[in-house]
Coordinates of C-alpha atoms in Angstrom, one line a residue:
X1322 CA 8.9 11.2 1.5
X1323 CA 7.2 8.2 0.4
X1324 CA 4.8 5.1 2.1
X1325 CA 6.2 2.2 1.6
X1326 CA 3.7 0.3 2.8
X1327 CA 1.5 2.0 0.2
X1328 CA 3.6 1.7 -2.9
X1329 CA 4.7 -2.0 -2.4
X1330 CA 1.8 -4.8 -1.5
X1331 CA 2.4 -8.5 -0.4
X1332 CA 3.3 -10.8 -4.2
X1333 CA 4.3 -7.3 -5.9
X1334 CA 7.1 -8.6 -8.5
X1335 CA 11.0 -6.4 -7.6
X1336 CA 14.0 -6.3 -8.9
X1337 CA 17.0 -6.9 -6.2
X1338 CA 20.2 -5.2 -7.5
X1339 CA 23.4 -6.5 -6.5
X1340 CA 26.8 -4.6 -7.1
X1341 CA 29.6 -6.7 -7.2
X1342 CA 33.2 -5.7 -5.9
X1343 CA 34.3 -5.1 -9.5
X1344 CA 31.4 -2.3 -9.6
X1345 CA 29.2 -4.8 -12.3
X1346 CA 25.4 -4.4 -11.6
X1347 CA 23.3 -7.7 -11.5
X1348 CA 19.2 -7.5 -11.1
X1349 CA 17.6 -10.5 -10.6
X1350 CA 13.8 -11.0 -10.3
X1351 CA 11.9 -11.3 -7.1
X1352 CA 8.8 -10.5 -5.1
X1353 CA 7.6 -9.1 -1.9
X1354 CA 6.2 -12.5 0.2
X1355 CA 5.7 -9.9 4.0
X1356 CA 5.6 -6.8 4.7
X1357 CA 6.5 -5.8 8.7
X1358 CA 7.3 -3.0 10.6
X1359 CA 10.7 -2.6 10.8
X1360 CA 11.6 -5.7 7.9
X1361 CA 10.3 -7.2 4.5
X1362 CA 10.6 -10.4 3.2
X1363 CA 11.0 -11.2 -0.3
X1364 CA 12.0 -14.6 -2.1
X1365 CA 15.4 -15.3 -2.8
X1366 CA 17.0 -13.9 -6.1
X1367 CA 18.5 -17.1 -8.3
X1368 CA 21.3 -17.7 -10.2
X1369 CA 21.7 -20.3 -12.3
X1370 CA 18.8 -22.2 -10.4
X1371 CA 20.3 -22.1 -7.7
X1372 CA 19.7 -19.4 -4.8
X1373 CA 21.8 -16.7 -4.8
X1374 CA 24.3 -16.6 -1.6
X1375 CA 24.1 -13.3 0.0
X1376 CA 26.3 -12.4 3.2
X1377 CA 24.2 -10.7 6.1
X1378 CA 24.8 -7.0 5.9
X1379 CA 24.9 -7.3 2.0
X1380 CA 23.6 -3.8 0.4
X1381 CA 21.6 -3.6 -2.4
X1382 CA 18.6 -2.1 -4.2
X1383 CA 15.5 -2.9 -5.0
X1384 CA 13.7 -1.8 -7.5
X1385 CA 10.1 -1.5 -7.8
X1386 CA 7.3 0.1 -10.1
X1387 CA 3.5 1.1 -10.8
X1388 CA 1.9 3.1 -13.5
X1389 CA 3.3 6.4 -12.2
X1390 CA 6.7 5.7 -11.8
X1391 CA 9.7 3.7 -11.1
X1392 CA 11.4 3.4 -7.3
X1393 CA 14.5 2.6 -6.1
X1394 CA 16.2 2.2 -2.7
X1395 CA 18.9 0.9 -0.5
X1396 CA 18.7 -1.7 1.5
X1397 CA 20.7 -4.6 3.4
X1398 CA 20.2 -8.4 4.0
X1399 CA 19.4 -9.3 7.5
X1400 CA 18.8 -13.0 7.0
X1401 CA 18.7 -15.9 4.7
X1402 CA 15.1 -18.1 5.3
X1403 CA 15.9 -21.6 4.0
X1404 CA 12.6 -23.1 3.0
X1405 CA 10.8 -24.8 -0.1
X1406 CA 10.9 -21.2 -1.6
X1407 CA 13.7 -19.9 0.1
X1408 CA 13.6 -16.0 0.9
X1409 CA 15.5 -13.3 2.3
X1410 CA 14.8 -10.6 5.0
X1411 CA 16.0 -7.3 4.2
X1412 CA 15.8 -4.3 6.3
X1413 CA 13.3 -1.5 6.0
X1414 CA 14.5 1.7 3.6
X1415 CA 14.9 5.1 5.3
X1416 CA 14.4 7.1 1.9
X1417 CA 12.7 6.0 -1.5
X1418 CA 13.8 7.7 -4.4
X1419 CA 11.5 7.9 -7.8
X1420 CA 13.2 7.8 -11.6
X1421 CA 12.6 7.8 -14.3
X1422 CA 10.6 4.8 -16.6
X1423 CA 12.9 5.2 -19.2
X1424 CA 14.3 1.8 -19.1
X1425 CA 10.6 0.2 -18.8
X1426 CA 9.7 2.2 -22.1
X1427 CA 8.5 0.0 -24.8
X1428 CA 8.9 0.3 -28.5
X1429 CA 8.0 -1.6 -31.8
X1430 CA 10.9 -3.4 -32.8
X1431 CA 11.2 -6.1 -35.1
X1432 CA 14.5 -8.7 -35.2
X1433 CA 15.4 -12.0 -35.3
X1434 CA 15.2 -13.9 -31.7
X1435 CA 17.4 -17.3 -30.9
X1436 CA 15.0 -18.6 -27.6
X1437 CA 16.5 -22.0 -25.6
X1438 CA 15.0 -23.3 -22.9
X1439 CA 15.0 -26.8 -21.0
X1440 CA 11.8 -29.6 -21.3
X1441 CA 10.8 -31.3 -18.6
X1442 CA 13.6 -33.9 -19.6
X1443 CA 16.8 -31.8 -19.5
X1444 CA 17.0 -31.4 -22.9
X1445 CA 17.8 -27.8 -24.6
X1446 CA 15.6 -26.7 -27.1
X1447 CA 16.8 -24.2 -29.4
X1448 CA 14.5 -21.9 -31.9
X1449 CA 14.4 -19.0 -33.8
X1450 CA 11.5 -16.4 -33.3
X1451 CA 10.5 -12.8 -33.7
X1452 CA 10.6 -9.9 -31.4
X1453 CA 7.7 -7.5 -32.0
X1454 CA 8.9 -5.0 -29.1
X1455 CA 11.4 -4.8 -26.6
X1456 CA 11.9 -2.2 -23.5
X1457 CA 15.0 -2.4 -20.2
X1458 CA 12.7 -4.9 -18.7
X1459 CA 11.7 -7.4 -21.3
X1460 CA 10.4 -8.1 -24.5
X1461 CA 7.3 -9.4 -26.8
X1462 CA 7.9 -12.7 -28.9
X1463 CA 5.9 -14.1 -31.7
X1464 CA 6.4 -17.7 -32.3
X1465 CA 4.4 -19.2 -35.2
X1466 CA 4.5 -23.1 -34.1
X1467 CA 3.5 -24.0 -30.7
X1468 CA 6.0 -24.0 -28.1
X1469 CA 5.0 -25.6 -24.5
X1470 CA 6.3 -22.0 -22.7
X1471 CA 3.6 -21.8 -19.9
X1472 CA 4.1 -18.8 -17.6
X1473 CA 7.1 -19.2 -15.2
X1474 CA 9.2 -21.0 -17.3
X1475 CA 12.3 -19.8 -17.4
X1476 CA 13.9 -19.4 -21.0
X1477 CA 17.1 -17.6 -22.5
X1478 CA 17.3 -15.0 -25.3
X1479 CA 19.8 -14.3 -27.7
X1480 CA 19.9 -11.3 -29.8
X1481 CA 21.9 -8.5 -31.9
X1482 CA 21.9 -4.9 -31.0
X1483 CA 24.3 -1.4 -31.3
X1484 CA 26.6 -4.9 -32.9
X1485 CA 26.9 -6.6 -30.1
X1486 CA 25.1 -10.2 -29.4
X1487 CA 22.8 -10.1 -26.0
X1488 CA 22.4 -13.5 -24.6
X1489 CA 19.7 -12.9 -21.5
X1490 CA 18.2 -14.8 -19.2
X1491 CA 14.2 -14.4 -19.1
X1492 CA 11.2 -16.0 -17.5
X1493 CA 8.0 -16.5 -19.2
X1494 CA 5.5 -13.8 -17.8
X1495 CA 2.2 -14.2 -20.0
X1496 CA 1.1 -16.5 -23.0
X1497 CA -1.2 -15.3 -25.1
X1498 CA -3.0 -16.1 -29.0
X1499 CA -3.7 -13.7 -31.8
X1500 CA -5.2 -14.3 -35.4
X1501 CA -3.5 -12.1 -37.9
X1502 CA -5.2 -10.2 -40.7
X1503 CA -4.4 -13.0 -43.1
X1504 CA -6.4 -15.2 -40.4
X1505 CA -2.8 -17.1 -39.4
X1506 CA -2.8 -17.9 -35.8
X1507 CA 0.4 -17.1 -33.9
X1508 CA 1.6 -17.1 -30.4
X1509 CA 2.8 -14.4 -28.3
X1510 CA 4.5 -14.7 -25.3
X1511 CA 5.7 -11.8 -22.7
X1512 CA 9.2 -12.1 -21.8
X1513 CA 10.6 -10.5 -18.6
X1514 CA 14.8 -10.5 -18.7
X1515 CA 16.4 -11.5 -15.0
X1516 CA 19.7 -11.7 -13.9
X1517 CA 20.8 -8.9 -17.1
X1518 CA 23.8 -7.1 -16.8
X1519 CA 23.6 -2.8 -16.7
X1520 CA 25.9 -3.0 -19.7
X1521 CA 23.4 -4.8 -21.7
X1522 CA 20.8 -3.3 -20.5
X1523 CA 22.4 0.2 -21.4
X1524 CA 22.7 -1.2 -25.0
X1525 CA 18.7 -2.1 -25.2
X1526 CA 17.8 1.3 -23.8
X1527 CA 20.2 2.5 -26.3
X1528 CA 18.5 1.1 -29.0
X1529 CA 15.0 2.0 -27.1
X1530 CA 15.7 5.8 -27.5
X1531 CA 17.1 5.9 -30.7
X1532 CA 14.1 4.0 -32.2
X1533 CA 11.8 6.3 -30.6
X1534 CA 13.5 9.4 -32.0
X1535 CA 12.8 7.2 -35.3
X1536 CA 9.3 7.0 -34.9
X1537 CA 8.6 10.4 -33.9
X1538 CA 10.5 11.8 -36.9
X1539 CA 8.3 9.3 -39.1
X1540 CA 5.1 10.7 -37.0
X1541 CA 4.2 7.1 -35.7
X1542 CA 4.9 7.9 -32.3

């Protein structure tokens, strides 16, 4: 049986995972804002910039990590909290179940990246980057011309794997500089995918195995 309350601490980033009647499974990105006895709050997942609207008594999961492992358990919506940042209390889990980290493995991976994303004007801007690793949860970008992405900022990523096209919504996690061995300066930016769909995700963990088997057999990994 795990603690709760010492595996999850108050602005720890979560993923809520909602299952549709159809059976499709949505995770969107969140974080933990309280921790109580019996209740936590967490801010309220968003769709399309808008929050997401949840019946009380809605179940889901939340998913949560660390450097050990990966969590995961159920949990129901006791009340919507409308506010500035609006949030969501959800009741207190009776079990916690650890998986695997599979989906949060990361490989080298090099491919061609469309990124959009909306200025402070409303206008779409639309260019092609490089991906220099991808995992379930995200992906590495290297853009060689600056591109105002500060961290938060949410962005869209469109990209071909197992021959299909992924077109995933992400928000801007770090921003970071690097000079090259040819002394070029280039930036990378962390990219953390929300509101992604378990059949795309399948196809990037997919790809995430099969290019590890790759790299083992060529004694890089």
């Amino acid at each position: 049986m795990y603690d709760l309350k010492k595996l999850l601490k108050i602005n720890q980033l979560i993923q809520i995972e909602v299952i549709s009647k159809t059976g499709e499974s949505v995770r969107y990105a969140s974080r933990i804002e309280n921790i109580i006895e019996n209740f936590l709050t967490l801010v309220a997942p968003m769709k399309e910039r808008q929050p997401l609207v949840l019946t009380p008594g809605t179940p889901f999961n939340i998913w949560f990590w660390n450097k050990e492992a990966v969590y995961v358990f159920r949990t129901y919506l006791r009340e919507n909290v409308e506010a500035t940042v609006p949030r969501i209390i959800v009741t207190y889990p009776e079990t916690i179940k650890r998986v695997q980290k599979r989906e949060f493995v990361r490989v080298g991976l090099v491919m061609e990246v469309l990124l959009s994303y909306f200025n402070p004007l409303g206008e779409e801007e639309v260019f092609y980057c490089k991906a220099r690793d991808i995992s379930g949860g995200g992906m590495m970008l290297v853009l060689n011309t600056y591109v105002p992405l500060r961290k938060g900022c949410k962005i869209s990523v469109q990209f071909l794997l197992q021959q299909t096209l992924l077109n995933i919504p992400g928000v801007i996690v770090w921003n970071e500089w690097e000079l090259d061995s040819a002394g070029i300066e280039r930036n990378l930016i962390g990219v953390q995918f929300t509101d992604i769909t378990e059949k795309d995700r399948k196809i990037i963990i997919k790809t995430v195995y099969q290019r590890q088997i790759e790299l083992k057999r060529k004694g890089l990994l």
